[in-house]
Amino acid sequence: MSTLSLRLPDSLHQKVRELAAQDDISINQFIATAVAEKMSALVTLDYLAERAARGSRAAFERVLRNVPDRPPIPGDEWEPSEAVEPPNKRLPPTKARRQRKTRRTKK
């Protein structure tokens, strides 16, 4: 395990102290958990972006053609007015992901 010196604004430190006390954990454990959650979110975004890049619309449609045409199970209906076409855009990369990508390409 390593040690990290961290400077926080007083207001943030106070809120972290309060939230850690509410969960009956140490400030150290609270911050370690928060960092782990953020890392998990970033890694998941990278994984999903990489996985989406490997996707094939043609393969997806080929699989869907094998699905039998049946009415939905009761309670699983989808009203046409609810049907919304998802945007086909990727979100811009976060600053941290751009920096990681830059570091990888410089090696």
N, C-alpha and C. Protein backbone atom coordinates (compact mmCIF):
# COMPACT_ATOMS: atom_id res chain seq x y z
N MET A 1 0.85 -1.17 0.00
CA MET A 1 0.00 0.00 0.00
C MET A 1 0.89 1.23 0.00
N SER A 2 0.46 2.26 -0.65
CA SER A 2 1.26 3.49 -0.70
C SER A 2 0.55 4.62 0.02
N THR A 3 1.33 5.65 0.34
CA THR A 3 0.81 6.82 1.03
C THR A 3 0.70 7.96 0.05
N LEU A 4 -0.36 8.73 0.17
CA LEU A 4 -0.61 9.85 -0.72
C LEU A 4 -0.98 11.07 0.11
N SER A 5 -0.27 12.15 -0.11
CA SER A 5 -0.62 13.40 0.56
C SER A 5 -1.62 14.13 -0.32
N LEU A 6 -2.73 14.55 0.27
CA LEU A 6 -3.81 15.14 -0.52
C LEU A 6 -4.23 16.45 0.09
N ARG A 7 -4.34 17.47 -0.74
CA ARG A 7 -4.83 18.77 -0.29
C ARG A 7 -6.25 18.94 -0.78
N LEU A 8 -7.15 19.24 0.16
CA LEU A 8 -8.55 19.46 -0.18
C LEU A 8 -8.99 20.81 0.35
N PRO A 9 -9.88 21.49 -0.36
CA PRO A 9 -10.47 22.71 0.21
C PRO A 9 -11.19 22.34 1.52
N ASP A 10 -11.20 23.28 2.45
CA ASP A 10 -11.81 23.02 3.76
C ASP A 10 -13.26 22.54 3.64
N SER A 11 -14.02 23.14 2.74
CA SER A 11 -15.43 22.77 2.60
C SER A 11 -15.57 21.32 2.12
N LEU A 12 -14.72 20.92 1.21
CA LEU A 12 -14.76 19.54 0.71
C LEU A 12 -14.32 18.56 1.79
N HIS A 13 -13.27 18.93 2.52
CA HIS A 13 -12.78 18.09 3.61
C HIS A 13 -13.88 17.88 4.65
N GLN A 14 -14.58 18.95 5.00
CA GLN A 14 -15.65 18.86 5.99
C GLN A 14 -16.76 17.92 5.50
N LYS A 15 -17.14 18.04 4.24
CA LYS A 15 -18.21 17.20 3.70
C LYS A 15 -17.77 15.74 3.65
N VAL A 16 -16.52 15.48 3.27
CA VAL A 16 -16.00 14.12 3.26
C VAL A 16 -16.03 13.55 4.68
N ARG A 17 -15.62 14.35 5.65
CA ARG A 17 -15.63 13.92 7.04
C ARG A 17 -17.05 13.54 7.47
N GLU A 18 -18.03 14.37 7.12
CA GLU A 18 -19.43 14.10 7.49
C GLU A 18 -19.95 12.83 6.82
N LEU A 19 -19.69 12.69 5.53
CA LEU A 19 -20.19 11.52 4.81
C LEU A 19 -19.53 10.23 5.29
N ALA A 20 -18.24 10.29 5.58
CA ALA A 20 -17.55 9.11 6.10
C ALA A 20 -18.13 8.72 7.46
N ALA A 21 -18.40 9.72 8.30
CA ALA A 21 -18.98 9.44 9.62
C ALA A 21 -20.37 8.83 9.47
N GLN A 22 -21.15 9.30 8.51
CA GLN A 22 -22.49 8.74 8.29
C GLN A 22 -22.41 7.25 7.93
N ASP A 23 -21.39 6.89 7.15
CA ASP A 23 -21.21 5.49 6.74
C ASP A 23 -20.39 4.69 7.75
N ASP A 24 -19.96 5.37 8.83
CA ASP A 24 -19.15 4.73 9.87
C ASP A 24 -17.87 4.13 9.30
N ILE A 25 -17.21 4.91 8.44
CA ILE A 25 -15.92 4.50 7.87
C ILE A 25 -14.93 5.65 8.03
N SER A 26 -13.67 5.34 7.82
CA SER A 26 -12.65 6.38 7.92
C SER A 26 -12.66 7.26 6.67
N ILE A 27 -12.09 8.44 6.81
CA ILE A 27 -11.96 9.33 5.65
C ILE A 27 -11.11 8.64 4.59
N ASN A 28 -10.06 7.96 5.02
CA ASN A 28 -9.19 7.24 4.09
C ASN A 28 -9.99 6.21 3.28
N GLN A 29 -10.82 5.43 3.96
CA GLN A 29 -11.63 4.42 3.28
C GLN A 29 -12.65 5.09 2.34
N PHE A 30 -13.23 6.20 2.76
CA PHE A 30 -14.18 6.92 1.93
C PHE A 30 -13.51 7.39 0.63
N ILE A 31 -12.33 7.99 0.75
CA ILE A 31 -11.63 8.50 -0.44
C ILE A 31 -11.16 7.35 -1.32
N ALA A 32 -10.66 6.26 -0.72
CA ALA A 32 -10.21 5.11 -1.51
C ALA A 32 -11.38 4.53 -2.31
N THR A 33 -12.55 4.45 -1.68
CA THR A 33 -13.74 3.94 -2.37
C THR A 33 -14.17 4.88 -3.49
N ALA A 34 -14.12 6.19 -3.23
CA ALA A 34 -14.50 7.16 -4.25
C ALA A 34 -13.57 7.08 -5.46
N VAL A 35 -12.27 6.93 -5.21
CA VAL A 35 -11.30 6.80 -6.31
C VAL A 35 -11.56 5.51 -7.09
N ALA A 36 -11.83 4.42 -6.38
CA ALA A 36 -12.12 3.14 -7.04
C ALA A 36 -13.37 3.24 -7.91
N GLU A 37 -14.40 3.91 -7.42
CA GLU A 37 -15.63 4.08 -8.20
C GLU A 37 -15.37 4.90 -9.46
N LYS A 38 -14.59 5.96 -9.35
CA LYS A 38 -14.29 6.80 -10.52
C LYS A 38 -13.47 6.01 -11.54
N MET A 39 -12.47 5.27 -11.04
CA MET A 39 -11.66 4.46 -11.96
C MET A 39 -12.51 3.42 -12.67
N SER A 40 -13.41 2.80 -11.94
CA SER A 40 -14.30 1.80 -12.53
C SER A 40 -15.14 2.40 -13.64
N ALA A 41 -15.66 3.59 -13.40
CA ALA A 41 -16.48 4.27 -14.41
C ALA A 41 -15.66 4.57 -15.67
N LEU A 42 -14.44 5.06 -15.50
CA LEU A 42 -13.61 5.39 -16.66
C LEU A 42 -13.19 4.14 -17.43
N VAL A 43 -12.82 3.09 -16.70
CA VAL A 43 -12.43 1.85 -17.35
C VAL A 43 -13.61 1.26 -18.10
N THR A 44 -14.79 1.34 -17.52
CA THR A 44 -15.99 0.82 -18.17
C THR A 44 -16.29 1.59 -19.45
N LEU A 45 -16.16 2.91 -19.41
CA LEU A 45 -16.38 3.70 -20.62
C LEU A 45 -15.40 3.31 -21.72
N ASP A 46 -14.13 3.13 -21.35
CA ASP A 46 -13.13 2.72 -22.34
C ASP A 46 -13.47 1.35 -22.92
N TYR A 47 -13.86 0.42 -22.04
CA TYR A 47 -14.21 -0.92 -22.50
C TYR A 47 -15.40 -0.87 -23.46
N LEU A 48 -16.44 -0.14 -23.08
CA LEU A 48 -17.63 -0.07 -23.93
C LEU A 48 -17.33 0.59 -25.27
N ALA A 49 -16.49 1.61 -25.26
CA ALA A 49 -16.12 2.27 -26.53
C ALA A 49 -15.35 1.31 -27.42
N GLU A 50 -14.41 0.57 -26.81
CA GLU A 50 -13.62 -0.40 -27.59
C GLU A 50 -14.52 -1.51 -28.12
N ARG A 51 -15.46 -1.97 -27.30
CA ARG A 51 -16.37 -3.03 -27.70
C ARG A 51 -17.31 -2.54 -28.81
N ALA A 52 -17.77 -1.32 -28.70
CA ALA A 52 -18.65 -0.75 -29.73
C ALA A 52 -17.91 -0.62 -31.06
N ALA A 53 -16.62 -0.30 -31.01
CA ALA A 53 -15.84 -0.15 -32.24
C ALA A 53 -15.74 -1.48 -32.98
N ARG A 54 -15.79 -2.60 -32.24
CA ARG A 54 -15.71 -3.92 -32.86
C ARG A 54 -17.06 -4.39 -33.38
N GLY A 55 -18.12 -3.69 -33.00
CA GLY A 55 -19.47 -4.10 -33.38
C GLY A 55 -19.73 -3.98 -34.87
N SER A 56 -20.67 -4.74 -35.34
CA SER A 56 -21.03 -4.73 -36.75
C SER A 56 -22.55 -4.64 -36.86
N ARG A 57 -23.02 -3.60 -37.49
CA ARG A 57 -24.47 -3.44 -37.68
C ARG A 57 -25.03 -4.60 -38.51
N ALA A 58 -24.27 -5.04 -39.52
CA ALA A 58 -24.72 -6.15 -40.37
C ALA A 58 -24.87 -7.43 -39.55
N ALA A 59 -23.92 -7.71 -38.66
CA ALA A 59 -24.01 -8.91 -37.82
C ALA A 59 -25.19 -8.80 -36.87
N PHE A 60 -25.41 -7.62 -36.31
CA PHE A 60 -26.54 -7.39 -35.41
C PHE A 60 -27.85 -7.66 -36.14
N GLU A 61 -28.00 -7.12 -37.33
CA GLU A 61 -29.23 -7.33 -38.10
C GLU A 61 -29.38 -8.80 -38.52
N ARG A 62 -28.27 -9.48 -38.80
CA ARG A 62 -28.33 -10.90 -39.15
C ARG A 62 -28.87 -11.71 -37.97
N VAL A 63 -28.43 -11.40 -36.76
CA VAL A 63 -28.92 -12.10 -35.58
C VAL A 63 -30.40 -11.78 -35.36
N LEU A 64 -30.78 -10.52 -35.53
CA LEU A 64 -32.18 -10.15 -35.33
C LEU A 64 -33.11 -10.85 -36.31
N ARG A 65 -32.63 -11.15 -37.51
CA ARG A 65 -33.47 -11.85 -38.48
C ARG A 65 -33.84 -13.25 -38.00
N ASN A 66 -33.05 -13.82 -37.10
CA ASN A 66 -33.32 -15.16 -36.57
C ASN A 66 -34.33 -15.15 -35.42
N VAL A 67 -34.69 -13.98 -34.94
CA VAL A 67 -35.64 -13.87 -33.83
C VAL A 67 -37.05 -14.03 -34.39
N PRO A 68 -37.83 -14.96 -33.81
CA PRO A 68 -39.19 -15.17 -34.33
C PRO A 68 -40.06 -13.93 -34.12
N ASP A 69 -40.98 -13.72 -35.07
CA ASP A 69 -41.88 -12.58 -35.00
C ASP A 69 -43.09 -12.96 -34.16
N ARG A 70 -43.06 -12.62 -32.88
CA ARG A 70 -44.14 -12.95 -31.95
C ARG A 70 -44.54 -11.69 -31.19
N PRO A 71 -45.77 -11.69 -30.67
CA PRO A 71 -46.15 -10.55 -29.83
C PRO A 71 -45.34 -10.59 -28.53
N PRO A 72 -45.14 -9.44 -27.92
CA PRO A 72 -44.37 -9.43 -26.66
C PRO A 72 -45.12 -10.12 -25.53
N ILE A 73 -44.38 -10.54 -24.54
CA ILE A 73 -44.96 -11.15 -23.33
C ILE A 73 -45.81 -10.08 -22.65
N PRO A 74 -46.98 -10.44 -22.12
CA PRO A 74 -47.81 -9.43 -21.44
C PRO A 74 -47.02 -8.66 -20.38
N GLY A 75 -47.17 -7.34 -20.44
CA GLY A 75 -46.43 -6.46 -19.54
C GLY A 75 -45.11 -5.99 -20.13
N ASP A 76 -44.73 -6.57 -21.26
CA ASP A 76 -43.46 -6.21 -21.89
C ASP A 76 -43.69 -5.41 -23.18
N GLU A 77 -44.93 -4.92 -23.36
CA GLU A 77 -45.25 -4.18 -24.57
C GLU A 77 -44.54 -2.82 -24.57
N TRP A 78 -44.35 -2.30 -25.76
CA TRP A 78 -43.68 -1.01 -25.91
C TRP A 78 -44.56 -0.15 -26.79
N GLU A 79 -45.09 0.92 -26.21
CA GLU A 79 -45.97 1.81 -26.96
C GLU A 79 -45.16 2.53 -28.05
N PRO A 80 -45.70 2.64 -29.27
CA PRO A 80 -44.97 3.32 -30.34
C PRO A 80 -44.55 4.75 -29.98
N SER A 81 -45.36 5.43 -29.16
CA SER A 81 -45.00 6.81 -28.79
C SER A 81 -43.76 6.84 -27.91
N GLU A 82 -43.45 5.71 -27.25
CA GLU A 82 -42.26 5.64 -26.40
C GLU A 82 -41.01 5.33 -27.19
N ALA A 83 -41.18 4.85 -28.40
CA ALA A 83 -40.02 4.45 -29.19
C ALA A 83 -39.19 5.67 -29.54
N VAL A 84 -37.99 5.66 -29.08
CA VAL A 84 -37.07 6.77 -29.34
C VAL A 84 -35.81 6.19 -29.94
N GLU A 85 -35.41 6.71 -31.05
CA GLU A 85 -34.19 6.27 -31.71
C GLU A 85 -32.99 6.83 -30.94
N PRO A 86 -32.09 5.96 -30.44
CA PRO A 86 -30.94 6.48 -29.69
C PRO A 86 -29.99 7.24 -30.62
N PRO A 87 -29.35 8.27 -30.12
CA PRO A 87 -28.41 9.01 -30.96
C PRO A 87 -27.24 8.12 -31.32
N ASN A 88 -26.76 8.26 -32.52
CA ASN A 88 -25.64 7.44 -32.99
C ASN A 88 -24.36 8.26 -32.92
N LYS A 89 -24.11 8.83 -31.74
CA LYS A 89 -22.92 9.65 -31.56
C LYS A 89 -22.17 9.17 -30.35
N ARG A 90 -20.86 9.24 -30.42
CA ARG A 90 -20.05 8.93 -29.25
C ARG A 90 -19.85 10.21 -28.46
N LEU A 91 -19.84 10.08 -27.15
CA LEU A 91 -19.58 11.23 -26.31
C LEU A 91 -18.12 11.64 -26.46
N PRO A 92 -17.84 12.93 -26.34
CA PRO A 92 -16.44 13.35 -26.43
C PRO A 92 -15.65 12.74 -25.27
N PRO A 93 -14.39 12.37 -25.50
CA PRO A 93 -13.61 11.77 -24.43
C PRO A 93 -13.37 12.75 -23.29
N THR A 94 -13.27 12.21 -22.09
CA THR A 94 -12.97 13.05 -20.94
C THR A 94 -11.52 13.50 -21.02
N LYS A 95 -11.18 14.51 -20.26
CA LYS A 95 -9.81 15.01 -20.24
C LYS A 95 -8.83 13.91 -19.86
N ALA A 96 -9.20 13.10 -18.86
CA ALA A 96 -8.32 12.02 -18.40
C ALA A 96 -8.09 10.99 -19.51
N ARG A 97 -9.16 10.64 -20.26
CA ARG A 97 -9.00 9.66 -21.34
C ARG A 97 -8.15 10.23 -22.46
N ARG A 98 -8.30 11.52 -22.76
CA ARG A 98 -7.47 12.13 -23.80
C ARG A 98 -6.00 12.10 -23.38
N GLN A 99 -5.73 12.37 -22.10
CA GLN A 99 -4.35 12.36 -21.62
C GLN A 99 -3.77 10.96 -21.66
N ARG A 100 -4.56 9.94 -21.28
CA ARG A 100 -4.06 8.57 -21.33
C ARG A 100 -3.75 8.18 -22.76
N LYS A 101 -4.62 8.56 -23.68
CA LYS A 101 -4.41 8.21 -25.08
C LYS A 101 -3.14 8.90 -25.60
N THR A 102 -2.94 10.16 -25.21
CA THR A 102 -1.75 10.90 -25.63
C THR A 102 -0.50 10.22 -25.09
N ARG A 103 -0.53 9.81 -23.82
CA ARG A 103 0.63 9.14 -23.23
C ARG A 103 0.93 7.82 -23.93
N ARG A 104 -0.12 7.07 -24.30
CA ARG A 104 0.09 5.79 -24.99
C ARG A 104 0.72 5.99 -26.35
N THR A 105 0.32 7.03 -27.08
CA THR A 105 0.84 7.24 -28.42
C THR A 105 2.26 7.79 -28.41
N LYS A 106 2.68 8.40 -27.29
CA LYS A 106 4.03 8.95 -27.21
C LYS A 106 5.08 7.89 -26.92
N LYS A 107 4.65 6.73 -26.42
CA LYS A 107 5.60 5.65 -26.06
C LYS A 107 6.23 5.03 -27.26
